[in-house]
Amino acid sequence: MQEQKYILKNQDSFNLKDIFECGQCFRWNIEKDGSYTGVFKGNVINIKKEGNNIIFNGVCEGKIQDVVEDYFDLKRDYKKIKSKLSKIDSNMEKSIKYGEGIRILNQDLWETIISFIISANNNIPRIKGIIERLSKKYGKKIIWGNKEYYAFPTAKELKNVTVEEYRKLGLGFRDVRLYETTQMILNKQVDLEKLQKEEDTQKVRQELLKLSGVGPKVADCILLFSTLKRFEVFPIDVWVRRVMNDLYIKNENENKVSKNEILSLANKKYGNLAGIAQQYLFYWRREA
DNA sequence: ACTCAGGTATTAC
DNA sequence: GTAATACCTGAG
């Protein structure tokens, strides 16, 4: 594969830190010069911001411009989304100001499913470590420059991996879930290609929930952060629960707030943009 | 030693 | 349906 380069000029709503550290992805790492390098599908790309230019550099399976336009959701008008959401209330406005450079990535469905199964009751450094070891052991090697990178393993590549091997990689109790889900996807108990085409979000959600290790929160993350691209879902994790309770519900014990109360509030306030609203709120509450 | 972290599965009302 | 509890692991 040959190295390619692409320069994007004057792109609005595009900050590296906001995109890669808002919690949607696990395989992008910051370099000493402030650029980020990541692996997705068979691509390795480094991204650097210089003035008004965003410079993409790396090895790609296709034309780098196409790859990047798709992955970074460049065709979508985030300015419009943000101005719409900003009008809802001052909290939303503040959170958007903080994370104005967020874009929701179009991540591979399979990879997103497995990654978020691993994320359950886990912390980010460990999640990233597990995914890295998993890729290094079972994924395809990609060489760029003098360095080796590893693609996220395909379902086929994980077909014969045992629960014990997962345990050795540090998966913990998620080992069985990973094994079972991989089998379910391989034998098409859950057919990812069909899911990708299904229009009814609730039907897609129901299918995802069949997978081992996929509960409501993980299902919503998959719906939002993968190529399924559903902005109407509202993943509720500890941070979202916290921020929604602090701002609006004001229960003395945030753990006592019911999920349905948060969901109906989110739906009322943000409608079919709830997912992206959630992302600004999550990032703001977690980082600011 | 002990708590916590992007929850889920299981069990018991 | 809803509530309580166990669960790998490793960092702080």
CSV table of C-alpha atoms (C1' of nucleotides) in Angstrom, one decimal:
chain,number,residue,atom,x,y,z
A,1,MET,CA,0.0,0.0,0.0
A,2,GLN,CA,1.2,3.4,-0.9
A,3,GLU,CA,1.2,6.4,1.4
A,4,GLN,CA,-1.4,9.0,0.6
A,5,LYS,CA,-2.0,12.6,1.7
A,6,TYR,CA,-5.1,14.8,1.7
A,7,ILE,CA,-5.5,18.3,2.9
A,8,LEU,CA,-8.8,19.6,4.0
A,9,LYS,CA,-9.1,23.4,4.1
A,10,ASN,CA,-11.4,25.6,6.3
A,11,GLN,CA,-13.4,22.7,7.6
A,12,ASP,CA,-15.8,23.7,10.4
A,13,SER,CA,-16.6,21.6,13.4
A,14,PHE,CA,-13.4,19.5,13.4
A,15,ASN,CA,-11.1,19.4,16.4
A,16,LEU,CA,-8.9,16.4,16.9
A,17,LYS,CA,-9.2,16.3,20.7
A,18,ASP,CA,-13.0,16.8,20.6
A,19,ILE,CA,-13.4,14.0,18.1
A,20,PHE,CA,-11.1,11.4,19.5
A,21,GLU,CA,-11.5,12.0,23.2
A,22,CYS,CA,-15.3,12.5,23.4
A,23,GLY,CA,-15.7,8.8,24.1
A,24,GLN,CA,-16.8,7.4,20.9
A,25,CYS,CA,-13.6,5.6,19.8
A,26,PHE,CA,-10.7,3.7,21.3
A,27,ARG,CA,-8.0,3.4,18.7
A,28,TRP,CA,-6.8,7.0,18.2
A,29,ASN,CA,-3.7,8.0,20.0
A,30,ILE,CA,-2.0,11.4,20.4
A,31,GLU,CA,1.5,11.9,19.1
A,32,LYS,CA,4.2,14.1,20.5
A,33,ASP,CA,3.5,16.8,18.0
A,34,GLY,CA,-0.2,16.9,18.9
A,35,SER,CA,-1.3,15.0,15.9
A,36,TYR,CA,-3.4,11.8,16.2
A,37,THR,CA,-2.7,8.4,14.6
A,38,GLY,CA,-5.4,5.8,14.4
A,39,VAL,CA,-6.3,2.5,12.7
A,40,PHE,CA,-9.7,1.8,11.3
A,41,LYS,CA,-10.6,-1.0,8.9
A,42,GLY,CA,-7.4,-1.5,6.9
A,43,ASN,CA,-6.3,2.1,7.1
A,44,VAL,CA,-3.7,3.8,9.2
A,45,ILE,CA,-4.0,7.6,9.2
A,46,ASN,CA,-2.2,10.4,11.0
A,47,ILE,CA,-4.0,13.7,11.3
A,48,LYS,CA,-2.5,17.0,12.0
A,49,LYS,CA,-4.0,20.4,12.2
A,50,GLU,CA,-2.0,23.4,10.9
A,51,GLY,CA,-3.7,26.7,10.9
A,52,ASN,CA,-6.8,26.2,8.8
A,53,ASN,CA,-5.6,23.0,7.2
A,54,ILE,CA,-6.3,19.5,8.4
A,55,ILE,CA,-3.6,17.2,7.0
A,56,PHE,CA,-4.4,13.5,6.6
A,57,ASN,CA,-1.5,11.3,6.0
A,58,GLY,CA,-1.3,7.5,5.8
A,59,VAL,CA,-2.0,4.2,4.1
A,60,CYS,CA,-5.5,3.5,2.9
A,61,GLU,CA,-7.4,0.7,1.2
A,62,GLY,CA,-9.1,3.3,-1.1
A,63,LYS,CA,-8.6,6.8,-2.0
A,64,ILE,CA,-7.8,8.7,1.1
A,65,GLN,CA,-10.1,11.5,0.5
A,66,ASP,CA,-13.1,9.2,0.1
A,67,VAL,CA,-12.1,7.2,3.1
A,68,VAL,CA,-11.8,10.3,5.3
A,69,GLU,CA,-15.0,11.9,4.0
A,70,ASP,CA,-16.9,8.8,5.0
A,71,TYR,CA,-15.3,8.1,8.3
A,72,PHE,CA,-15.4,11.6,9.6
A,73,ASP,CA,-18.9,12.2,8.5
A,74,LEU,CA,-17.7,15.2,6.5
A,75,LYS,CA,-20.9,15.5,4.4
A,76,ARG,CA,-23.0,16.3,7.4
A,77,ASP,CA,-23.7,19.9,8.4
A,78,TYR,CA,-22.7,20.0,12.0
A,79,LYS,CA,-23.0,23.8,12.1
A,80,LYS,CA,-26.7,23.4,11.4
A,81,ILE,CA,-27.1,20.7,14.1
A,82,LYS,CA,-25.2,22.8,16.6
A,83,SER,CA,-27.2,26.0,16.0
A,84,LYS,CA,-30.4,24.0,16.3
A,85,LEU,CA,-29.4,22.4,19.6
A,86,SER,CA,-27.9,25.6,21.0
A,87,LYS,CA,-31.3,27.2,21.0
A,88,ILE,CA,-32.7,24.6,23.4
A,89,ASP,CA,-31.2,26.0,26.6
A,90,SER,CA,-28.1,27.6,28.0
A,91,ASN,CA,-26.6,24.3,29.2
A,92,MET,CA,-26.8,22.8,25.7
A,93,GLU,CA,-25.2,26.0,24.4
A,94,LYS,CA,-22.4,25.8,26.9
A,95,SER,CA,-21.7,22.1,26.2
A,96,ILE,CA,-21.6,22.8,22.5
A,97,LYS,CA,-19.2,25.6,22.9
A,98,TYR,CA,-16.9,23.3,24.8
A,99,GLY,CA,-17.1,20.4,22.3
A,100,GLU,CA,-17.7,22.4,19.2
A,101,GLY,CA,-15.3,20.3,17.1
A,102,ILE,CA,-17.0,17.0,17.7
A,103,ARG,CA,-18.0,14.9,14.8
A,104,ILE,CA,-19.7,11.5,15.2
A,105,LEU,CA,-17.5,8.9,13.4
A,106,ASN,CA,-18.8,6.3,11.0
A,107,GLN,CA,-17.1,3.4,12.6
A,108,ASP,CA,-17.3,-0.2,11.3
A,109,LEU,CA,-20.3,-1.9,12.8
A,110,TRP,CA,-18.6,-5.1,13.9
A,111,GLU,CA,-15.7,-3.3,15.5
A,112,THR,CA,-18.1,-1.0,17.3
A,113,ILE,CA,-20.1,-3.9,18.7
A,114,ILE,CA,-17.0,-5.7,20.1
A,115,SER,CA,-15.4,-2.5,21.4
A,116,PHE,CA,-18.4,-1.5,23.4
A,117,ILE,CA,-19.0,-5.0,24.7
A,118,ILE,CA,-15.5,-4.6,26.1
A,119,SER,CA,-16.3,-1.2,27.5
A,120,ALA,CA,-18.8,-2.5,30.0
A,121,ASN,CA,-18.0,-1.7,33.6
A,122,ASN,CA,-14.4,-0.9,32.5
A,123,ASN,CA,-12.2,2.1,32.2
A,124,ILE,CA,-10.8,3.8,29.1
A,125,PRO,CA,-7.1,3.0,29.5
A,126,ARG,CA,-7.9,-0.7,30.0
A,127,ILE,CA,-10.5,-0.8,27.2
A,128,LYS,CA,-7.9,0.7,24.8
A,129,GLY,CA,-5.3,-1.8,26.0
A,130,ILE,CA,-7.5,-4.8,25.5
A,131,ILE,CA,-8.5,-3.7,22.0
A,132,GLU,CA,-4.9,-3.1,21.1
A,133,ARG,CA,-3.8,-6.5,22.3
A,134,LEU,CA,-6.7,-8.1,20.6
A,135,SER,CA,-5.8,-6.4,17.3
A,136,LYS,CA,-2.1,-7.2,17.7
A,137,LYS,CA,-2.8,-10.9,18.3
A,138,TYR,CA,-5.5,-11.6,15.7
A,139,GLY,CA,-5.7,-8.6,13.3
A,140,LYS,CA,-4.0,-8.1,10.0
A,141,LYS,CA,-0.6,-6.4,10.2
A,142,ILE,CA,-0.3,-3.0,8.4
A,143,ILE,CA,3.0,-1.5,7.9
A,144,TRP,CA,3.4,2.2,7.5
A,145,GLY,CA,6.8,3.8,7.4
A,146,ASN,CA,9.0,2.0,9.9
A,147,LYS,CA,6.1,1.0,12.2
A,148,GLU,CA,3.7,-1.9,12.5
A,149,TYR,CA,0.0,-1.4,13.1
A,150,TYR,CA,-2.8,-3.9,13.4
A,151,ALA,CA,-6.3,-3.8,12.0
A,152,PHE,CA,-9.1,-4.7,14.3
A,153,PRO,CA,-9.7,-8.5,13.8
A,154,THR,CA,-12.6,-9.6,11.7
A,155,ALA,CA,-15.3,-11.9,13.0
A,156,LYS,CA,-13.7,-14.7,10.9
A,157,GLU,CA,-10.3,-14.0,12.5
A,158,LEU,CA,-11.8,-14.5,15.9
A,159,LYS,CA,-13.8,-17.6,15.0
A,160,ASN,CA,-11.6,-20.1,16.7
A,161,VAL,CA,-10.4,-18.0,19.6
A,162,THR,CA,-11.3,-19.6,22.9
A,163,VAL,CA,-12.7,-18.1,26.0
A,164,GLU,CA,-9.4,-18.9,27.8
A,165,GLU,CA,-7.4,-17.0,25.2
A,166,TYR,CA,-9.6,-14.0,25.7
A,167,ARG,CA,-9.1,-14.3,29.4
A,168,LYS,CA,-5.4,-14.2,28.9
A,169,LEU,CA,-5.7,-11.0,27.0
A,170,GLY,CA,-7.3,-9.4,30.0
A,171,LEU,CA,-10.9,-9.4,28.9
A,172,GLY,CA,-12.0,-10.4,32.3
A,173,PHE,CA,-15.7,-11.6,32.6
A,174,ARG,CA,-16.3,-10.2,29.1
A,175,ASP,CA,-14.5,-13.2,27.6
A,176,VAL,CA,-17.6,-15.3,27.3
A,177,ARG,CA,-19.6,-12.4,25.9
A,178,LEU,CA,-17.0,-11.8,23.2
A,179,TYR,CA,-16.9,-15.5,22.2
A,180,GLU,CA,-20.7,-15.9,22.1
A,181,THR,CA,-21.3,-12.7,20.2
A,182,THR,CA,-18.7,-13.6,17.6
A,183,GLN,CA,-20.4,-16.9,17.0
A,184,MET,CA,-23.8,-15.4,16.8
A,185,ILE,CA,-22.6,-12.9,14.2
A,186,LEU,CA,-20.7,-15.6,12.2
A,187,ASN,CA,-23.7,-17.9,12.0
A,188,LYS,CA,-26.0,-15.0,11.3
A,189,GLN,CA,-28.2,-15.4,14.3
A,190,VAL,CA,-27.8,-11.6,14.1
A,191,ASP,CA,-27.1,-10.6,10.5
A,192,LEU,CA,-25.1,-7.4,10.4
A,193,GLU,CA,-25.6,-6.8,6.7
A,194,LYS,CA,-29.3,-6.9,7.2
A,195,LEU,CA,-29.0,-4.7,10.2
A,196,GLN,CA,-27.2,-2.1,8.1
A,197,LYS,CA,-30.1,-2.0,5.7
A,198,GLU,CA,-33.0,-2.0,8.2
A,199,GLU,CA,-34.7,1.3,8.6
A,200,ASP,CA,-36.6,0.8,11.8
A,201,THR,CA,-34.3,1.8,14.6
A,202,GLN,CA,-36.3,-0.1,17.2
A,203,LYS,CA,-36.0,-3.3,15.2
A,204,VAL,CA,-32.2,-2.8,14.9
A,205,ARG,CA,-32.0,-2.2,18.6
A,206,GLN,CA,-33.9,-5.4,19.3
A,207,GLU,CA,-31.5,-7.4,17.2
A,208,LEU,CA,-28.4,-5.9,18.8
A,209,LEU,CA,-29.9,-6.7,22.3
A,210,LYS,CA,-29.8,-10.4,21.3
A,211,LEU,CA,-26.0,-10.3,21.4
A,212,SER,CA,-24.2,-11.4,24.5
A,213,GLY,CA,-22.9,-8.5,26.4
A,214,VAL,CA,-25.1,-6.0,24.6
A,215,GLY,CA,-27.6,-4.3,27.0
A,216,PRO,CA,-29.4,-1.0,26.5
A,217,LYS,CA,-26.4,1.3,26.9
A,218,VAL,CA,-24.1,-0.6,24.7
A,219,ALA,CA,-26.8,-1.1,22.1
A,220,ASP,CA,-27.4,2.7,22.0
A,221,CYS,CA,-23.6,3.4,21.7
A,222,ILE,CA,-23.5,1.0,18.7
A,223,LEU,CA,-26.5,2.7,17.1
A,224,LEU,CA,-24.9,6.1,17.5
A,225,PHE,CA,-21.2,5.6,16.9
A,226,SER,CA,-21.2,3.1,14.1
A,227,THR,CA,-22.3,3.2,10.5
A,228,LEU,CA,-25.8,2.6,11.8
A,229,LYS,CA,-25.7,6.4,12.6
A,230,ARG,CA,-28.8,6.9,14.7
A,231,PHE,CA,-28.9,10.3,16.2
A,232,GLU,CA,-32.2,9.8,18.0
A,233,VAL,CA,-30.9,7.3,20.6
A,234,PHE,CA,-29.6,8.5,23.9
A,235,PRO,CA,-27.0,6.2,25.6
A,236,ILE,CA,-27.2,6.6,29.3
A,237,ASP,CA,-24.0,5.9,31.2
A,238,VAL,CA,-22.9,7.2,34.6
A,239,TRP,CA,-21.8,10.6,33.2
A,240,VAL,CA,-25.0,11.2,31.2
A,241,ARG,CA,-27.0,10.3,34.2
A,242,ARG,CA,-25.0,12.6,36.3
A,243,VAL,CA,-25.2,15.6,34.0
A,244,MET,CA,-28.9,15.2,33.4
A,245,ASN,CA,-29.6,14.9,37.1
A,246,ASP,CA,-27.4,17.9,38.0
A,247,LEU,CA,-28.9,20.1,35.3
A,248,TYR,CA,-32.5,19.2,35.3
A,249,ILE,CA,-33.8,16.4,37.5
A,250,LYS,CA,-31.9,17.4,40.7
A,251,ASN,CA,-32.6,14.2,42.6
A,252,GLU,CA,-30.3,14.0,45.7
A,253,ASN,CA,-29.2,10.6,44.7
A,254,GLU,CA,-28.5,10.4,41.0
A,255,ASN,CA,-28.5,6.6,41.1
A,256,LYS,CA,-32.2,6.7,42.0
A,257,VAL,CA,-33.2,8.6,38.9
A,258,SER,CA,-35.0,6.2,36.6
A,259,LYS,CA,-33.7,5.6,33.1
A,260,ASN,CA,-37.2,6.3,31.7
A,261,GLU,CA,-37.3,9.7,33.3
A,262,ILE,CA,-34.0,10.6,31.7
A,263,LEU,CA,-35.1,9.2,28.3
A,264,SER,CA,-38.4,11.0,28.2
A,265,LEU,CA,-36.7,14.2,29.2
A,266,ALA,CA,-34.0,13.8,26.5
A,267,ASN,CA,-36.6,12.9,23.9
A,268,LYS,CA,-38.7,16.0,24.8
A,269,LYS,CA,-35.7,18.3,24.8
A,270,TYR,CA,-33.6,17.1,22.0
A,271,GLY,CA,-35.9,15.0,19.8
A,272,ASN,CA,-34.2,13.2,16.9
A,273,LEU,CA,-30.9,14.9,17.8
A,274,ALA,CA,-30.7,13.3,21.3
A,275,GLY,CA,-27.7,11.2,20.5
A,276,ILE,CA,-25.5,14.0,19.5
A,277,ALA,CA,-26.8,16.2,22.3
A,278,GLN,CA,-25.8,13.5,24.6
A,279,GLN,CA,-22.3,13.5,23.2
A,280,TYR,CA,-21.8,17.2,23.8
A,281,LEU,CA,-23.2,16.9,27.4
A,282,PHE,CA,-21.1,13.8,28.1
A,283,TYR,CA,-17.9,15.3,26.9
A,284,TRP,CA,-18.5,18.6,28.7
A,285,ARG,CA,-19.4,17.0,32.0
A,286,ARG,CA,-16.6,14.6,31.9
A,287,GLU,CA,-13.8,16.9,30.7
A,288,ALA,CA,-14.6,20.4,31.6
B,1,DA,C1',-7.1,-3.2,51.7
B,2,DC,C1',-10.5,-1.1,49.0
B,3,DT,C1',-13.0,1.6,45.6
B,4,DC,C1',-14.0,2.6,41.0
B,5,DA,C1',-14.6,2.3,35.9
B,6,DG,C1',-18.9,4.0,29.1
B,7,DG,C1',-23.0,-2.2,32.3
B,8,DT,C1',-24.8,-6.8,31.7
B,9,DA,C1',-26.7,-11.2,33.2
B,10,DT,C1',-28.8,-13.6,36.6
B,11,DT,C1',-31.7,-14.2,40.3
B,12,DA,C1',-35.5,-13.2,43.3
B,13,DC,C1',-39.5,-10.9,44.5
C,1,DG,C1',-41.6,-5.5,34.8
C,2,DT,C1',-38.3,-3.8,38.7
C,3,DA,C1',-34.6,-4.3,42.3
C,4,DA,C1',-30.3,-6.3,44.1
C,5,DT,C1',-26.0,-8.6,43.4
C,6,DA,C1',-21.8,-10.7,41.3
C,7,DC,C1',-18.5,-10.0,38.0
C,8,DC,C1',-12.3,-9.7,35.8
C,9,DT,C1',-8.8,-6.4,36.2
C,10,DG,C1',-5.6,-2.9,37.4
C,11,DA,C1',-4.9,1.9,38.6
C,12,DG,C1',-5.1,5.3,42.4
